[in-house]
Every structure is written in C-alpha cells, then in structure tokens.
Amino acid sequence: HSLVNQYQFLRIKRQSLNKTTRNQSFDQVAGICIIFMIFTHICQLSYQTGWPVYMKSLGIFYFYMYFFFMKSGMFFHEKSIKDCIRNNARHLLMPYFLYMLIGHIVHCISIYVKEGVLPLSSIFIQPWYEIYSWGSSIGNLPLWFLLCLFFVKISYNILVKLHVNSIVILLISFAGAVYLQFSDMIIGDYQVPYTIGAFLMAMSVYSFAFLLRKLTDMGGQIWTYILGAIFLISIYIGSPGVDIRSNNCSSFCLPWFLFSFLACMFLLRLFAIKPFAMAWLGNVGRNSMTYYVWHWILLDLVSILYNILGGESNKILWGLMVLCCIVFLPLIQHIKTKITCKN
C-alpha cells in the first residue's frame, strides 16, 4: 500500500509540474481549432454548409488545420531515425489504423441501413482506394491528418539528419504544393493523390514553423496588438482558404500561408494573457487526439440512428450531432483518463 501511495503521489506531482511548465496557450489554441473542426464536420454531415454562420466562420478560422502542423513543427527535436519511426508509429499510425477500422465498421453499417445492401467491394476494396486517394477511408475521413503528419515528421527528421537546410525544404515543398494546386492535382494524365499535395503543403508549414519557432517569445505587448490588427485585416479582406487535405486553394495560397502563421501567433500570445486564458479550452486542446479520432464516428452513429427513426429535418440532425459531441466526447476522454490512471 505504501508503494502504491508513493507512486500516486509521484504521478500527481509530475502532472502538476507538467501544468506549470507546459505552455498552456498552445493547448487553448488547439482547443479552439479542434472545436471549430468538429463544427465544420457537423455542418457538412448534416447538410448545413449553406448556413451563413458556417460560411462566415470559414473566413475567420481559416488557419485551423495550419495550426496543428505549425505546432508540431515548433516542437521538433532531431532523433535517431529508428526512434523517430517507432515513436511516431505508436502515437500516430496506431490510432490511425485502429480508429479507421472502427470508423469503417460504422460506415458499413450506415451503408446497409440507408441502402439495404452492403456490397463486398464496399467492405474490402473501397477503403484501400480511399486511403490511396484521400489519405483515409470515408468511415473516418479526418484521420488523413495523422498519416500526413507521420510522413512529414519522419521525412523532416531524415532530411535534417542529411543536413538539408530547412529553408531549402520549405521552398521546395511549398513550390511543389503550389504547382499541384495550379495543375488541379494533375500531372499529365495522372491524377495525383490528395496525400501527396497535403504532404507537400504540410511539410512547408512544418519547416516554416520550425524556422520561426522563437518568435512566440519575442516582442512585447505592442507586438500582440500588431498581430491582432493584422488578423482582423485578414478577416476583413478575406484570406483565401486552403483545404490542406486536398491541397485546394481558390487562388495563390501565399497570403493564406503567411496570414495563418500570424493569426496563430496572435492567438498564442492572446491566450498567454491571464484574463483570456480558459482552463476548459486548454483541457480540450490537451486531449485533442480523443476529440479528433472519435467525433466523426459519433456523427456517423447519430446519422444512422436518425435515419432509422425516420428523421427528415437536417436542422434537427445538426442539433443532435452538436448535443452528441458535447456529451460523449468529454465522457470518452473521462473514461480514457480513468483507465490510464488505473494502469
């Protein structure tokens, strides 16, 4: 019993130290981005993409996927290739395949409920084509990010070990992503998979963030005001949005690239100021992986149940999806935390 109590004391002490040393503003910005991402997916899956609030919000939170690659790049540390592959396989690939399998099972149920038949090709063939084309199966489509980040982190680590300059990595990857955007992801007669375009754009964000990682602590309060003004201007003039997953942009993406970085820097500084700090938002950001891998599955389940019950109103479906995420995503995280503590 004394050993158990000592272990629990050390664990609690370590957690309190992590809270004091960890940059809480990164968690809070991650919380905003993950909540907005879930909101967009709810609107898409409930057929509410014509809703003015949805349309306007895209012009405000245009940086939300950019931030996750930027955050990872800022915390890059060179490792041995073996350790890099092993660690990222455990933290990225294992959740990728596990939750894709769960999502695929739920999606197969959805097909059967809506169409009354489930072709074998939908079970065994279609998911592999979707992974090749989009980076993930449609049963849990947001997981493309985990696969993309895995390849970015491994590739960047290898290139750094080969002494390739980060500016060179940035310029080549960005140029490649822009070329694919202007060619509509087509080279000759070949349709380039989304995964390649996403990888190039994500690699450019990752390397850019690593190069400018020290800027988060530079300057005083006046710099925060300047960044805030730039953010408001970017919303007013309308920064062109980029869908990193499909590497799709309505125009030249350089303004989006730069505005997104500055917007993220502004929010990181804003949430470092105590009056703006929100603990619950930081909690969501710290546990963003749980929210990320589970929300699409939950939304698909709500859609299935609503279809079985004969629901027809998309607005009601939207409300049910919101309620489901508010209730069950924190509950899943709570259960996960309990299990982790017991182990």
Short mmCIF file of C-alpha atoms in Angstrom, two decimals:
data_model
loop_
_atom_site.label_atom_id
_atom_site.label_comp_id
_atom_site.label_asym_id
_atom_site.label_seq_id
_atom_site.Cartn_x
_atom_site.Cartn_y
_atom_site.Cartn_z
CA HIS A 1 0.00 0.00 0.00
CA SER A 2 2.85 2.40 0.82
CA LEU A 3 4.41 1.76 -2.60
CA VAL A 4 1.07 2.41 -4.30
CA ASN A 5 0.58 5.64 -2.35
CA GLN A 6 4.12 6.74 -3.19
CA TYR A 7 3.51 6.03 -6.89
CA GLN A 8 0.24 8.02 -6.85
CA PHE A 9 1.99 10.93 -5.09
CA LEU A 10 4.75 10.98 -7.71
CA ARG A 11 2.22 10.80 -10.55
CA ILE A 12 0.19 13.71 -9.16
CA LYS A 13 3.38 15.73 -8.60
CA ARG A 14 4.52 15.06 -12.17
CA GLN A 15 1.13 16.15 -13.52
CA SER A 16 1.26 19.39 -11.52
CA LEU A 17 4.79 20.08 -12.78
CA ASN A 18 3.65 19.49 -16.36
CA LYS A 19 0.85 22.01 -15.89
CA THR A 20 3.25 24.65 -14.62
CA THR A 21 5.96 24.07 -17.26
CA ARG A 22 3.72 23.38 -20.26
CA ASN A 23 2.82 26.32 -22.49
CA GLN A 24 -0.94 26.44 -21.84
CA SER A 25 -1.62 28.82 -24.73
CA PHE A 26 -0.78 26.08 -27.27
CA ASP A 27 -3.43 23.86 -25.66
CA GLN A 28 -6.04 26.60 -25.73
CA VAL A 29 -5.47 27.46 -29.38
CA ALA A 30 -5.58 23.73 -30.15
CA GLY A 31 -8.90 23.64 -28.27
CA ILE A 32 -10.33 26.40 -30.49
CA CYS A 33 -9.12 24.66 -33.65
CA ILE A 34 -10.44 21.21 -32.73
CA ILE A 35 -13.84 22.61 -31.72
CA PHE A 36 -14.09 24.54 -34.98
CA MET A 37 -13.07 21.48 -36.99
CA ILE A 38 -15.81 19.43 -35.32
CA PHE A 39 -18.29 22.25 -36.01
CA THR A 40 -17.43 22.21 -39.73
CA HIS A 41 -17.84 18.44 -39.91
CA ILE A 42 -21.21 18.64 -38.15
CA CYS A 43 -22.37 21.22 -40.70
CA GLN A 44 -21.11 19.09 -43.59
CA LEU A 45 -22.64 15.81 -42.39
CA SER A 46 -25.97 17.48 -41.55
CA TYR A 47 -26.07 19.29 -44.93
CA GLN A 48 -25.86 22.78 -43.40
CA THR A 49 -22.95 24.11 -45.49
CA GLY A 50 -25.16 26.86 -46.92
CA TRP A 51 -25.76 28.27 -43.43
CA PRO A 52 -24.37 31.86 -43.26
CA VAL A 53 -22.73 31.21 -39.88
CA TYR A 54 -20.83 28.28 -41.38
CA MET A 55 -19.72 30.30 -44.40
CA LYS A 56 -18.58 33.30 -42.34
CA SER A 57 -16.77 31.13 -39.78
CA LEU A 58 -14.58 29.66 -42.52
CA GLY A 59 -13.31 33.18 -43.21
CA ILE A 60 -12.42 33.67 -39.53
CA PHE A 61 -10.87 30.33 -38.62
CA TYR A 62 -9.06 29.83 -41.93
CA PHE A 63 -5.91 28.75 -40.01
CA TYR A 64 -7.33 25.84 -38.02
CA MET A 65 -5.55 22.91 -39.76
CA TYR A 66 -2.45 25.03 -40.35
CA PHE A 67 -2.07 25.39 -36.58
CA PHE A 68 -1.72 21.65 -35.90
CA PHE A 69 1.17 21.27 -38.37
CA MET A 70 2.69 24.54 -37.14
CA LYS A 71 2.51 23.39 -33.52
CA SER A 72 4.25 20.13 -34.33
CA GLY A 73 6.98 21.90 -36.31
CA MET A 74 7.68 24.32 -33.47
CA PHE A 75 8.37 21.42 -31.10
CA PHE A 76 10.54 19.42 -33.49
CA HIS A 77 13.61 17.77 -31.96
CA GLU A 78 16.01 15.70 -34.00
CA LYS A 79 16.04 12.00 -33.09
CA SER A 80 17.59 8.84 -34.43
CA ILE A 81 15.65 7.54 -37.42
CA LYS A 82 14.75 4.36 -35.52
CA ASP A 83 13.39 6.25 -32.50
CA CYS A 84 11.55 8.72 -34.73
CA ILE A 85 9.77 5.97 -36.65
CA ARG A 86 8.98 3.95 -33.51
CA ASN A 87 7.61 6.91 -31.51
CA ASN A 88 5.50 8.31 -34.34
CA ALA A 89 4.21 4.88 -35.32
CA ARG A 90 2.96 4.44 -31.75
CA HIS A 91 1.43 7.91 -31.43
CA LEU A 92 0.16 8.42 -34.99
CA LEU A 93 -0.05 5.20 -37.03
CA MET A 94 -1.57 3.00 -34.32
CA PRO A 95 -4.50 5.41 -33.69
CA TYR A 96 -4.78 5.90 -37.46
CA PHE A 97 -5.40 2.22 -38.21
CA LEU A 98 -7.40 1.46 -35.05
CA TYR A 99 -9.92 4.28 -35.42
CA MET A 100 -10.09 3.88 -39.17
CA LEU A 101 -11.17 0.27 -38.62
CA ILE A 102 -13.82 1.34 -36.11
CA GLY A 103 -14.99 4.10 -38.45
CA HIS A 104 -15.11 1.72 -41.40
CA ILE A 105 -17.29 -0.74 -39.48
CA VAL A 106 -19.70 2.06 -38.55
CA HIS A 107 -19.70 3.31 -42.16
CA CYS A 108 -20.55 -0.18 -43.46
CA ILE A 109 -23.50 -0.26 -41.06
CA SER A 110 -24.53 3.16 -42.39
CA ILE A 111 -24.45 1.90 -45.99
CA TYR A 112 -26.57 -1.13 -45.10
CA VAL A 113 -29.13 0.95 -43.16
CA LYS A 114 -29.51 3.56 -45.92
CA GLU A 115 -29.33 1.32 -48.98
CA GLY A 116 -30.49 -2.04 -47.66
CA VAL A 117 -27.49 -3.81 -49.19
CA LEU A 118 -23.76 -3.91 -48.46
CA PRO A 119 -21.55 -4.82 -51.46
CA LEU A 120 -18.38 -6.77 -50.63
CA SER A 121 -16.39 -4.17 -52.56
CA SER A 122 -17.50 -1.52 -50.06
CA ILE A 123 -16.10 -3.65 -47.25
CA PHE A 124 -12.79 -4.87 -48.67
CA ILE A 125 -11.82 -2.81 -51.74
CA GLN A 126 -13.24 0.70 -51.49
CA PRO A 127 -11.41 1.65 -48.24
CA TRP A 128 -7.99 1.00 -49.80
CA TYR A 129 -8.83 3.14 -52.80
CA GLU A 130 -9.99 5.92 -50.45
CA ILE A 131 -6.78 5.68 -48.39
CA TYR A 132 -4.72 5.91 -51.58
CA SER A 133 -6.74 8.83 -53.00
CA TRP A 134 -7.66 10.82 -49.87
CA GLY A 135 -5.31 9.64 -47.12
CA SER A 136 -8.07 7.91 -45.15
CA SER A 137 -11.24 5.93 -45.67
CA ILE A 138 -14.53 7.81 -45.65
CA GLY A 139 -15.51 5.96 -42.45
CA ASN A 140 -13.18 8.29 -40.53
CA LEU A 141 -12.03 10.82 -43.10
CA PRO A 142 -10.29 13.30 -40.71
CA LEU A 143 -7.64 10.67 -39.97
CA TRP A 144 -5.77 11.78 -43.10
CA PHE A 145 -4.05 14.26 -40.79
CA LEU A 146 -2.40 11.52 -38.69
CA LEU A 147 -0.99 9.75 -41.75
CA CYS A 148 0.19 13.02 -43.26
CA LEU A 149 1.83 14.17 -40.03
CA PHE A 150 3.56 10.79 -39.67
CA PHE A 151 5.22 11.11 -43.08
CA VAL A 152 6.06 14.79 -42.51
CA LYS A 153 7.78 14.12 -39.17
CA ILE A 154 9.72 11.12 -40.46
CA SER A 155 10.77 12.88 -43.68
CA TYR A 156 11.78 16.10 -41.94
CA ASN A 157 13.84 14.22 -39.37
CA ILE A 158 15.65 12.29 -42.12
CA LEU A 159 16.33 15.45 -44.14
CA VAL A 160 17.70 17.25 -41.08
CA LYS A 161 19.98 14.29 -40.41
CA LEU A 162 21.19 14.55 -44.00
CA HIS A 163 22.00 18.24 -43.28
CA VAL A 164 19.44 19.57 -45.75
CA ASN A 165 18.76 23.22 -44.92
CA SER A 166 15.26 23.90 -43.55
CA ILE A 167 14.85 26.86 -45.90
CA VAL A 168 15.50 24.55 -48.86
CA ILE A 169 12.90 22.09 -47.51
CA LEU A 170 10.43 24.96 -47.12
CA LEU A 171 10.93 26.38 -50.60
CA ILE A 172 10.84 23.05 -52.46
CA SER A 173 7.82 21.68 -50.61
CA PHE A 174 5.87 24.95 -50.94
CA ALA A 175 6.71 25.24 -54.64
CA GLY A 176 5.59 21.63 -55.17
CA ALA A 177 2.30 22.22 -53.35
CA VAL A 178 1.60 25.42 -55.33
CA TYR A 179 2.40 23.67 -58.63
CA LEU A 180 -0.09 20.90 -57.82
CA GLN A 181 -2.72 23.49 -56.86
CA PHE A 182 -2.45 25.30 -60.18
CA SER A 183 -2.43 21.99 -62.11
CA ASP A 184 -5.59 20.82 -60.27
CA MET A 185 -3.59 17.91 -58.81
CA ILE A 186 -2.99 16.50 -62.29
CA ILE A 187 0.39 15.74 -63.89
CA GLY A 188 -0.03 14.72 -67.50
CA ASP A 189 -2.94 12.30 -67.43
CA TYR A 190 -2.21 11.22 -63.86
CA GLN A 191 -4.49 12.28 -61.02
CA VAL A 192 -2.15 12.93 -58.11
CA PRO A 193 -3.48 11.55 -54.79
CA TYR A 194 -4.51 14.15 -52.23
CA THR A 195 -1.95 12.65 -49.86
CA ILE A 196 0.98 13.97 -51.90
CA GLY A 197 -0.36 17.52 -52.13
CA ALA A 198 -1.23 17.51 -48.42
CA PHE A 199 2.24 16.20 -47.57
CA LEU A 200 3.98 18.98 -49.52
CA MET A 201 1.85 21.77 -48.03
CA ALA A 202 2.15 20.32 -44.52
CA MET A 203 5.92 19.96 -44.90
CA SER A 204 6.21 23.63 -45.86
CA VAL A 205 4.16 24.69 -42.80
CA TYR A 206 6.17 22.36 -40.55
CA SER A 207 9.56 23.66 -41.72
CA PHE A 208 8.40 27.30 -41.67
CA ALA A 209 7.20 26.90 -38.07
CA PHE A 210 10.49 25.30 -37.03
CA LEU A 211 12.47 28.15 -38.59
CA LEU A 212 10.39 30.81 -36.81
CA ARG A 213 9.72 28.90 -33.57
CA LYS A 214 11.47 31.50 -31.38
CA LEU A 215 9.11 34.29 -32.45
CA THR A 216 6.48 33.21 -29.92
CA ASP A 217 8.54 34.76 -27.12
CA MET A 218 9.80 37.82 -28.98
CA GLY A 219 8.48 41.36 -28.65
CA GLY A 220 6.24 42.93 -26.05
CA GLN A 221 2.56 43.72 -25.75
CA ILE A 222 2.68 46.08 -28.73
CA TRP A 223 3.58 43.13 -30.96
CA THR A 224 0.42 41.36 -29.77
CA TYR A 225 -1.66 44.42 -30.77
CA ILE A 226 0.00 44.49 -34.19
CA LEU A 227 -0.67 40.79 -34.76
CA GLY A 228 -4.28 41.28 -33.67
CA ALA A 229 -4.72 44.13 -36.14
CA ILE A 230 -3.26 42.00 -38.95
CA PHE A 231 -5.63 39.16 -38.02
CA LEU A 232 -8.66 41.48 -38.18
CA ILE A 233 -7.48 42.90 -41.51
CA SER A 234 -7.07 39.39 -42.92
CA ILE A 235 -10.67 38.59 -41.93
CA TYR A 236 -11.92 41.82 -43.46
CA ILE A 237 -10.16 41.45 -46.81
CA GLY A 238 -10.84 37.71 -46.90
CA SER A 239 -7.78 35.47 -46.77
CA PRO A 240 -8.05 32.73 -49.42
CA GLY A 241 -8.79 29.46 -47.66
CA VAL A 242 -6.76 26.33 -48.31
CA ASP A 243 -8.04 22.80 -47.80
CA ILE A 244 -4.77 21.13 -46.84
CA ARG A 245 -6.25 17.63 -47.22
CA SER A 246 -6.99 18.14 -50.92
CA ASN A 247 -4.34 20.87 -51.38
CA ASN A 248 -7.07 23.02 -52.87
CA CYS A 249 -6.96 26.83 -52.94
CA SER A 250 -9.20 29.33 -54.73
CA SER A 251 -6.17 31.49 -55.62
CA PHE A 252 -2.46 31.84 -54.85
CA CYS A 253 -2.02 30.44 -51.34
CA LEU A 254 0.92 32.57 -50.12
CA PRO A 255 -1.35 35.16 -48.38
CA TRP A 256 -3.13 32.30 -46.57
CA PHE A 257 0.21 30.76 -45.62
CA LEU A 258 1.54 33.97 -44.05
CA PHE A 259 -1.75 35.19 -42.56
CA SER A 260 -2.31 31.79 -40.93
CA PHE A 261 1.07 31.90 -39.23
CA LEU A 262 0.46 35.43 -37.94
CA ALA A 263 -3.07 34.54 -36.79
CA CYS A 264 -1.74 31.56 -34.83
CA MET A 265 0.99 33.73 -33.30
CA PHE A 266 -1.60 36.29 -32.23
CA LEU A 267 -3.81 33.69 -30.55
CA LEU A 268 -0.84 32.08 -28.79
CA ARG A 269 0.06 35.48 -27.34
CA LEU A 270 -3.55 36.36 -26.54
CA PHE A 271 -4.15 33.21 -24.51
CA ALA A 272 -0.89 33.71 -22.66
CA ILE A 273 -2.58 36.76 -21.05
CA LYS A 274 -4.39 35.62 -17.91
CA PRO A 275 -7.77 37.33 -18.47
CA PHE A 276 -8.11 35.43 -21.77
CA ALA A 277 -6.87 32.06 -20.50
CA MET A 278 -9.63 29.44 -20.29
CA ALA A 279 -8.86 26.18 -18.49
CA TRP A 280 -11.67 24.18 -20.13
CA LEU A 281 -10.43 25.16 -23.58
CA GLY A 282 -6.91 24.06 -22.65
CA ASN A 283 -8.32 20.75 -21.45
CA VAL A 284 -9.96 20.19 -24.83
CA GLY A 285 -6.70 21.08 -26.58
CA ARG A 286 -4.60 18.78 -24.40
CA ASN A 287 -6.94 15.91 -25.20
CA SER A 288 -7.47 16.87 -28.83
CA MET A 289 -6.48 13.40 -30.07
CA THR A 290 -9.55 11.88 -28.38
CA TYR A 291 -11.83 14.51 -29.91
CA TYR A 292 -10.12 14.11 -33.27
CA VAL A 293 -10.37 10.33 -33.67
CA TRP A 294 -13.84 9.88 -32.18
CA HIS A 295 -16.01 12.77 -33.41
CA TRP A 296 -16.54 11.53 -37.00
CA ILE A 297 -17.53 8.08 -35.69
CA LEU A 298 -20.05 9.62 -33.29
CA LEU A 299 -21.51 11.81 -36.04
CA ASP A 300 -21.92 8.79 -38.30
CA LEU A 301 -23.70 6.91 -35.50
CA VAL A 302 -26.09 9.83 -34.92
CA SER A 303 -26.84 9.91 -38.65
CA ILE A 304 -27.57 6.16 -38.65
CA LEU A 305 -29.93 6.36 -35.67
CA TYR A 306 -31.69 9.42 -37.08
CA ASN A 307 -32.18 7.60 -40.37
CA ILE A 308 -33.59 4.53 -38.61
CA LEU A 309 -36.04 6.73 -36.69
CA GLY A 310 -37.19 8.30 -39.96
CA GLY A 311 -35.91 11.80 -39.23
CA GLU A 312 -36.04 14.24 -42.12
CA SER A 313 -35.07 17.67 -40.74
CA ASN A 314 -31.42 18.50 -41.30
CA LYS A 315 -31.59 21.21 -38.65
CA ILE A 316 -32.70 18.68 -36.03
CA LEU A 317 -29.93 16.36 -37.19
CA TRP A 318 -27.45 19.23 -36.74
CA GLY A 319 -28.71 19.84 -33.20
CA LEU A 320 -28.49 16.14 -32.30
CA MET A 321 -24.93 15.97 -33.61
CA VAL A 322 -23.91 19.01 -31.56
CA LEU A 323 -25.52 17.55 -28.44
CA CYS A 324 -23.85 14.20 -29.02
CA CYS A 325 -20.40 15.77 -29.29
CA ILE A 326 -20.91 17.97 -26.22
CA VAL A 327 -21.95 14.97 -24.11
CA PHE A 328 -20.00 11.99 -25.39
CA LEU A 329 -16.59 13.38 -26.41
CA PRO A 330 -15.74 14.62 -22.87
CA LEU A 331 -17.24 11.39 -21.49
CA ILE A 332 -14.96 9.28 -23.70
CA GLN A 333 -11.97 11.33 -22.55
CA HIS A 334 -13.04 10.92 -18.90
CA ILE A 335 -13.26 7.14 -19.29
CA LYS A 336 -9.89 7.08 -21.07
CA THR A 337 -8.30 9.10 -18.23
CA LYS A 338 -9.75 6.75 -15.62
CA ILE A 339 -8.38 3.70 -17.42
CA THR A 340 -4.98 5.33 -17.82
CA CYS A 341 -4.82 6.24 -14.13
CA LYS A 342 -5.66 2.67 -13.10
CA ASN A 343 -2.90 1.31 -15.30
#
